[in-house]
CSV table of C-alpha atoms in Angstrom, one decimal:
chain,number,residue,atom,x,y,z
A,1,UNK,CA,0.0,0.0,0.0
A,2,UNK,CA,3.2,2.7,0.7
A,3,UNK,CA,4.2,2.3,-3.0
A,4,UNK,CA,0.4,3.1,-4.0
A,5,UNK,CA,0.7,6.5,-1.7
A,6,UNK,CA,4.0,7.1,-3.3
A,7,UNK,CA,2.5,7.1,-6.6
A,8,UNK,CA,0.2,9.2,-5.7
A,9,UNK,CA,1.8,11.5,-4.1
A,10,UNK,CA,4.3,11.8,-7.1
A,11,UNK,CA,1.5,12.2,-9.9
A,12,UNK,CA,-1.6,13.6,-8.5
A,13,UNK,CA,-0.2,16.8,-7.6
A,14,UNK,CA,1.7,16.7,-11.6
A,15,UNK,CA,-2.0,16.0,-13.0
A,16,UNK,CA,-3.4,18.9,-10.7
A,17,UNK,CA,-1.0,21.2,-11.9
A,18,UNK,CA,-0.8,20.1,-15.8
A,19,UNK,CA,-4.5,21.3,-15.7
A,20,UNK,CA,-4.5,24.5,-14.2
A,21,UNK,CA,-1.8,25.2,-16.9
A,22,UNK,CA,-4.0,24.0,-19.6
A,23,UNK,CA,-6.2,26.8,-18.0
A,24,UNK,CA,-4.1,29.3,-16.7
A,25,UNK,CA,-0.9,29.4,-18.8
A,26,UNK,CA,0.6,31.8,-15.7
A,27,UNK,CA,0.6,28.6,-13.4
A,28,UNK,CA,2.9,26.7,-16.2
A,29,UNK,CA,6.0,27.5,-13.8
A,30,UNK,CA,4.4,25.4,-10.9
A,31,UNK,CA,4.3,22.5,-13.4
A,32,UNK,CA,7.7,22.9,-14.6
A,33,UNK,CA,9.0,22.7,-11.0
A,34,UNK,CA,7.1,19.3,-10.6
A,35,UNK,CA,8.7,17.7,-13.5
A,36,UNK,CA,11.9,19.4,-12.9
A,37,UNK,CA,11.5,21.3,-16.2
A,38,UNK,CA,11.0,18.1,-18.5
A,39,UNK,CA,7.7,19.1,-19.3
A,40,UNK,CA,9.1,22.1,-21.3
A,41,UNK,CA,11.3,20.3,-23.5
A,42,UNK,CA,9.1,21.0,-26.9
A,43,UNK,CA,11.2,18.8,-29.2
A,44,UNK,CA,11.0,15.5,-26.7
A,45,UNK,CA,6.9,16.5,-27.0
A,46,UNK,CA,6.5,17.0,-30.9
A,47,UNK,CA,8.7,13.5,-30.9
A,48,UNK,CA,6.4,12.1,-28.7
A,49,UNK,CA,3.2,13.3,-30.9
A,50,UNK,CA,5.0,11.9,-34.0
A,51,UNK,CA,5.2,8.3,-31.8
A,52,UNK,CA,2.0,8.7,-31.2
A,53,UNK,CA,0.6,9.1,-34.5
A,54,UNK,CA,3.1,6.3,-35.9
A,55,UNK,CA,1.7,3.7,-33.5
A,56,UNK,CA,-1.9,4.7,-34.2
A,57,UNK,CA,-3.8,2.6,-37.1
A,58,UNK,CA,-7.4,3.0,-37.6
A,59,UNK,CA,-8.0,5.8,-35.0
A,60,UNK,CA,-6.7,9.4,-34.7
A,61,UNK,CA,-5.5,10.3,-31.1
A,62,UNK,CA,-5.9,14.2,-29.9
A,63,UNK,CA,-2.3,13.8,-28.4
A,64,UNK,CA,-1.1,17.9,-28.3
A,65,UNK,CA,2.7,18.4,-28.1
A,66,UNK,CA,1.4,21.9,-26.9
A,67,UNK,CA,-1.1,21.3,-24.6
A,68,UNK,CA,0.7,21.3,-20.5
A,69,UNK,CA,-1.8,18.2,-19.4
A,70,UNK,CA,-1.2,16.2,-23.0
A,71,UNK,CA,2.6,16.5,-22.1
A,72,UNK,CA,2.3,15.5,-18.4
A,73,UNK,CA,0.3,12.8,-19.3
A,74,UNK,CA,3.2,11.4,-21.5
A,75,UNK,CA,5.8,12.0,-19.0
A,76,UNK,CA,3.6,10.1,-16.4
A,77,UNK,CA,3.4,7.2,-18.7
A,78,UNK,CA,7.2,7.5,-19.7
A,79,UNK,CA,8.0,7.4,-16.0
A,80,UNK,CA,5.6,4.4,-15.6
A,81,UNK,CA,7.0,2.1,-18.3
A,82,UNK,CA,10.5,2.4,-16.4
A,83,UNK,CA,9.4,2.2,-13.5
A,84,UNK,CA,7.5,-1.3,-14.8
A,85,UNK,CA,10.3,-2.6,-16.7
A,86,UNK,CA,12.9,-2.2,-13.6
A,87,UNK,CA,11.0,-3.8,-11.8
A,88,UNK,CA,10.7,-6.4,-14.0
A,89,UNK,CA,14.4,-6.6,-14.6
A,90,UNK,CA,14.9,-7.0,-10.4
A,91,UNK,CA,15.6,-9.6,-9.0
A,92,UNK,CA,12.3,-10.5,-6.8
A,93,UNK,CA,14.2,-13.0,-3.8
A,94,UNK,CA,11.2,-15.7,-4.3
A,95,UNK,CA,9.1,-13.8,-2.0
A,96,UNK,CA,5.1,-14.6,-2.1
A,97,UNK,CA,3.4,-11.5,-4.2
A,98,UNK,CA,-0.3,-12.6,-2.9
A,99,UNK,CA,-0.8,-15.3,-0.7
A,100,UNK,CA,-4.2,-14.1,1.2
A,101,UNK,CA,-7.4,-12.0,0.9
A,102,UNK,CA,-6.1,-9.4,3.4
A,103,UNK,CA,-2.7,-8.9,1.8
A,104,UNK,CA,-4.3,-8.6,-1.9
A,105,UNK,CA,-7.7,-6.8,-1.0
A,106,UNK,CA,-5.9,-3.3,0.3
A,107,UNK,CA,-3.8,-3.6,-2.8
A,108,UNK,CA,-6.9,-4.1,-5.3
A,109,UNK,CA,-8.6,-1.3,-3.6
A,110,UNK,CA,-5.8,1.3,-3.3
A,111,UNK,CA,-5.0,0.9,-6.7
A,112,UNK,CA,-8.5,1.2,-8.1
A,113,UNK,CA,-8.4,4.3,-6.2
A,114,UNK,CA,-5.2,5.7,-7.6
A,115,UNK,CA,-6.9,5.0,-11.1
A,116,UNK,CA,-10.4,6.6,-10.7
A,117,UNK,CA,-8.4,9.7,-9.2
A,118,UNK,CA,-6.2,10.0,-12.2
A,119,UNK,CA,-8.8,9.9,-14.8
A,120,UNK,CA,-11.2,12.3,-12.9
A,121,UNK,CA,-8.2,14.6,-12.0
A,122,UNK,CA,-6.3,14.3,-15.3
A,123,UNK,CA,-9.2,15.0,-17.4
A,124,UNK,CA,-10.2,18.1,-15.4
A,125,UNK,CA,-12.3,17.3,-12.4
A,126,UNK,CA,-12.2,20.5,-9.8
A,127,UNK,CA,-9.6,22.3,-12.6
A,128,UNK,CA,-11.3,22.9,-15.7
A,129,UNK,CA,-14.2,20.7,-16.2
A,130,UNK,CA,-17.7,20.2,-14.0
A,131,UNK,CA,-18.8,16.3,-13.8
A,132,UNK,CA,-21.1,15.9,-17.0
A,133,UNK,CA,-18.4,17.3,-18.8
A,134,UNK,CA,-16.1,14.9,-17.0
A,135,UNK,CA,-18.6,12.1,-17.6
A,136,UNK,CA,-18.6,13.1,-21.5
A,137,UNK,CA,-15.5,13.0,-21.8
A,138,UNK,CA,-14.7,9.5,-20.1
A,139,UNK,CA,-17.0,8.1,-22.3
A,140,UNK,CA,-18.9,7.1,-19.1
A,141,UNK,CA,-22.6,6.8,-19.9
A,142,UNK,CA,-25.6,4.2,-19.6
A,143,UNK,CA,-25.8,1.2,-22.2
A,144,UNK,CA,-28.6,0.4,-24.0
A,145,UNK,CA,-29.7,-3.7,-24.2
A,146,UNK,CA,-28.0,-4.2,-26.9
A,147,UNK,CA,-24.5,-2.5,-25.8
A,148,UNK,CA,-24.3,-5.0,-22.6
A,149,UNK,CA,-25.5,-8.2,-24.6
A,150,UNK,CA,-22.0,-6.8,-27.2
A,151,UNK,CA,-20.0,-6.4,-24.1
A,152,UNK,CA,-20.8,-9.6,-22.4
A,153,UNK,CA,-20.2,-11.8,-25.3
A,154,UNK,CA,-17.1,-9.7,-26.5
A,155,UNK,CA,-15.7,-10.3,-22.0
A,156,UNK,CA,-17.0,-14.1,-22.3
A,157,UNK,CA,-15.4,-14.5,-25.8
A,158,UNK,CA,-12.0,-13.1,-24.5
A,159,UNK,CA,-11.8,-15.2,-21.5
A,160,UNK,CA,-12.9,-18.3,-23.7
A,161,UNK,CA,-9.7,-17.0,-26.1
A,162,UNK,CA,-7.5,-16.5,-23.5
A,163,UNK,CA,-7.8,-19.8,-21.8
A,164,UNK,CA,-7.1,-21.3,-25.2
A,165,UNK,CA,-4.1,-19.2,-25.5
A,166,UNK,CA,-2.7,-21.0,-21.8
A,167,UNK,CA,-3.6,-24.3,-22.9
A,168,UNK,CA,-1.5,-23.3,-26.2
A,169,UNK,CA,1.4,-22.0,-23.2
A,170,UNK,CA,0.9,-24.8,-21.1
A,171,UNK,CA,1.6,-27.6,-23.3
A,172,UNK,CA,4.6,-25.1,-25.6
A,173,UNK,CA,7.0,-25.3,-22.0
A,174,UNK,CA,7.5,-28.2,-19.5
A,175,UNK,CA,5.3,-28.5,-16.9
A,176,UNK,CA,7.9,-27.0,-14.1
A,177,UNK,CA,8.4,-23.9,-16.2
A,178,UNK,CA,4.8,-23.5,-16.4
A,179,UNK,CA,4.3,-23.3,-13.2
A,180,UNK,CA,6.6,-20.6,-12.3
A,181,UNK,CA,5.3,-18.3,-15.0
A,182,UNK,CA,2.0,-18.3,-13.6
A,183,UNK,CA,2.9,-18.9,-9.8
A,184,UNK,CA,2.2,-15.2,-9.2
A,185,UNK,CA,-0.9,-14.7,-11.0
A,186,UNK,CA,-2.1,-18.2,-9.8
A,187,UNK,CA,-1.6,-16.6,-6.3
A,188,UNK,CA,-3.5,-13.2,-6.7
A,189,UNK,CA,-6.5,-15.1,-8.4
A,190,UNK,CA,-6.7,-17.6,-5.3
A,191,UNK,CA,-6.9,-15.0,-3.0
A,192,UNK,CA,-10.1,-13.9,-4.0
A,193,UNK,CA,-11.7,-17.5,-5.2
A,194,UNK,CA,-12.9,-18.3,-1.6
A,195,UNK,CA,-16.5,-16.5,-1.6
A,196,UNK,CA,-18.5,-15.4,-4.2
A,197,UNK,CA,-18.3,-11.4,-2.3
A,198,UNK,CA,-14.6,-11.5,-2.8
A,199,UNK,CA,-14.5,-12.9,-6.8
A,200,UNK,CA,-17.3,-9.8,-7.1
A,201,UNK,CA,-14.7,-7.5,-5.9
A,202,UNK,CA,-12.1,-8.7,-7.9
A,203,UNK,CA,-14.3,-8.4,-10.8
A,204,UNK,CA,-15.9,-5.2,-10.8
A,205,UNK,CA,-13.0,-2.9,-8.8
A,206,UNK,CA,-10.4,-3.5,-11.6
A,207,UNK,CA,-12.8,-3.7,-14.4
A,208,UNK,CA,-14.2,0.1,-13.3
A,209,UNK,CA,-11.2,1.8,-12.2
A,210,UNK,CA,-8.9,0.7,-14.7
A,211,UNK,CA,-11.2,1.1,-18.2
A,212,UNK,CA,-12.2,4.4,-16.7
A,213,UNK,CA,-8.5,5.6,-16.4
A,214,UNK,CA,-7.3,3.3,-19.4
A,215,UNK,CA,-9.5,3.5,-21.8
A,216,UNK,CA,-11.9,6.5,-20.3
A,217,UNK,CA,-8.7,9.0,-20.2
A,218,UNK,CA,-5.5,7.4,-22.1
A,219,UNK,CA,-7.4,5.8,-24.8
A,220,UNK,CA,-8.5,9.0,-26.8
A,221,UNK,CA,-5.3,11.0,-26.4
A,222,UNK,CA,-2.5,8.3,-26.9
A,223,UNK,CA,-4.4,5.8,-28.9
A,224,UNK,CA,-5.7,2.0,-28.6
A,225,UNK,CA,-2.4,0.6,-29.3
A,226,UNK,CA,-0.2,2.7,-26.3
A,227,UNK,CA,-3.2,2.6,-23.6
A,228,UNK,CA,-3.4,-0.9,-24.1
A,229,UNK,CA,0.5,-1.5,-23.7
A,230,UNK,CA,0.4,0.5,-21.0
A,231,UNK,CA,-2.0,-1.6,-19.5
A,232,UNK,CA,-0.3,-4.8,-20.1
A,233,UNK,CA,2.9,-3.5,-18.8
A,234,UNK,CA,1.3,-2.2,-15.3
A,235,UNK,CA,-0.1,-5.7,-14.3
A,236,UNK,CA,3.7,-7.0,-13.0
A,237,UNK,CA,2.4,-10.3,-11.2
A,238,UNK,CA,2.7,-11.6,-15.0
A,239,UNK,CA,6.1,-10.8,-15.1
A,240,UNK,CA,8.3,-11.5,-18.4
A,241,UNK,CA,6.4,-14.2,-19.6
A,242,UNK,CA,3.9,-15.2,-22.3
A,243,UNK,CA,0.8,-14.0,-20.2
A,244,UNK,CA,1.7,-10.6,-21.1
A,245,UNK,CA,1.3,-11.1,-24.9
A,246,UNK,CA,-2.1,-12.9,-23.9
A,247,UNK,CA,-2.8,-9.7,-22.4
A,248,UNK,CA,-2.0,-7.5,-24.4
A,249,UNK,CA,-4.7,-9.4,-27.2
A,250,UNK,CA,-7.1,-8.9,-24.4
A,251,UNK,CA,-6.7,-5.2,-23.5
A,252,UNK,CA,-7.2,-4.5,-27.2
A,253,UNK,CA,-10.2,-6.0,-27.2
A,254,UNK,CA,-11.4,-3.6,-24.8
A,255,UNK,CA,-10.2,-0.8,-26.4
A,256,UNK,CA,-12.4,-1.9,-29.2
A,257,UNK,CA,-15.2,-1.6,-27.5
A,258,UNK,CA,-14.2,1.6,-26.3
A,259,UNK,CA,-14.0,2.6,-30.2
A,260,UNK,CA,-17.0,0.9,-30.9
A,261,UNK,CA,-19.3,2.2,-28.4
A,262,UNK,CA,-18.1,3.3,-25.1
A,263,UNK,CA,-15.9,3.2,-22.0
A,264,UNK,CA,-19.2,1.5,-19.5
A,265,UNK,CA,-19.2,-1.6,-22.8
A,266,UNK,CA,-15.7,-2.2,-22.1
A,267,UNK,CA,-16.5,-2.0,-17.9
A,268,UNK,CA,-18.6,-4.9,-19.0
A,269,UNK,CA,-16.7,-6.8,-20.7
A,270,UNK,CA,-13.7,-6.4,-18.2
A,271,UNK,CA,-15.9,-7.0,-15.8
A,272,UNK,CA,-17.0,-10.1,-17.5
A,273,UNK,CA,-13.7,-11.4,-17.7
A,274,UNK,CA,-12.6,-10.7,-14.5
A,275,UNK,CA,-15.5,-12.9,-13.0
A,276,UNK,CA,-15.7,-16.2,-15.3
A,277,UNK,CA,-12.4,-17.8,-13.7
A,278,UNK,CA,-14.9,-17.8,-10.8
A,279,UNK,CA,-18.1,-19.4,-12.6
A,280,UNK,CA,-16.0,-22.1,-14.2
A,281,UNK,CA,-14.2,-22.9,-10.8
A,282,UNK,CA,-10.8,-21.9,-12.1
């Protein structure tokens, strides 16, 4: 939970600033101080739009190389992927990463928190925007019949792919191997498979804090492609090992359904996925 607070303590305050800037360009200075001037490097920016607009395919991100919250944004997620891949790259002394409900439950919730913080704050919330704009611009909104019958087959339809995927995995590396790769996530999953309350948690917390901030306030600005590697790279109890690619597929079938409809269809469909392992006594 103390690296959670850290995080937040590090970005919240950046996001805060980056959109009072966006509104006030006289409060620009207080955002240069909190990024130790990075965020006024124009050329790393207008690179960074260019690597934006490269990695997009059928969409058109609003990324702004000018725009003070567009450029914290991408400094956040710069940050965030070396921050992910060093801890990758460490050495991790065979400790346990979640070996019962009341290790892994404060650590769900504090990060879902840290999520639904940085999407409201980062897309204006108490700087520059009032809550239906917010709500607009989020994508958050209520889906008609036909959006949540989509969103459930599209979850139930990704699940049914990925466990094809780990059968694929499973019988590719010997049986020892296996089981390390998947020791970690095996143990996060079983913390929350004794009751049906705790698999509901572990379902719906992710699936609403992390497609709001993912695919609600990354999405539209860096694209399907980035938001979704982002994603992938954040969930480190998957480690270097083939579940990421597995993810990665899976994340962009969210962001689909972010293009195609909106941010609540993929809620669904996360939501969905998140909670079948538990159905199918997995």
């Amino acid at each position: 939970m103390s690296g959670i607070l850290l995080i937040a303590i590090l970005t919240l305050p950046q996001i805060c600033a980056a959109n009072l800037a966006t509104k006030r360009p006289g409060l620009s200075s207080l955002l240069a101080i909190l990024t130790l001037g990075l965020v006024n490097i124009g050329g790393l920016w207008r690179a960074c739009a260019a690597a934006v607009n490269r990695l997009s395919f059928a969409e058109s991100p609003a990324f702004d190389p000018d725009k003070p919250v567009h450029r914290s944004a991408a400094l956040l997620l710069i940050l965030g992927f070396l921050m992910t891949i060093l801890n990758m790259l460490l050495p991790s002394e065979g400790e346990e990463f979640a070996v019962a409900l009341r290790d892994a439950l404060p650590e769900l919730l504090g990060t879902g928190a840290l999520h639904l913080a940085a999407a409201f704050l980062g897309v204006g919330l108490l700087t520059r925007r009032g809550l239906p704009a917010i709500l607009h611009r989020l994508c958050l909104r209520m889906p008609s019949l036909k959006e949540v019958c989509v969103s459930v087959a599209v979850g139930a339809g990704l699940w049914l792919l990925m466990m094809a995927a780990v059968a694929i995995w499973e019988q590719a590396v010997p049986a020892d191997v296996f089981e390390r790769q998947t020791k970690a996530a095996r143990q996060y999953s079983e913390a929350f498979s004794g009751s049906l309350a705790a698999s509901l948690i572990l379902a719906v917390v992710p699936a609403v804090s992390e497609e709001t901030f993912y695919r609600g306030a990354l999405q539209p600005v860096f694209g399907m492609f980035l938001s979704s590697l982002f994603f992938t790279a954040t969930h480190q109890q998957y480690a270097l090992t083939p579940a990421l690619l597995i993810l990665f597929g899976v994340s962009l079938g969210f962001a689909w359904l972010r293009t195609r409809y909106h941010t609540s269809a993929a809620i669904i469909a996360h939501a969905v996925f998140n909670f079948l392992p538990y159905l199918a006594g997995t």
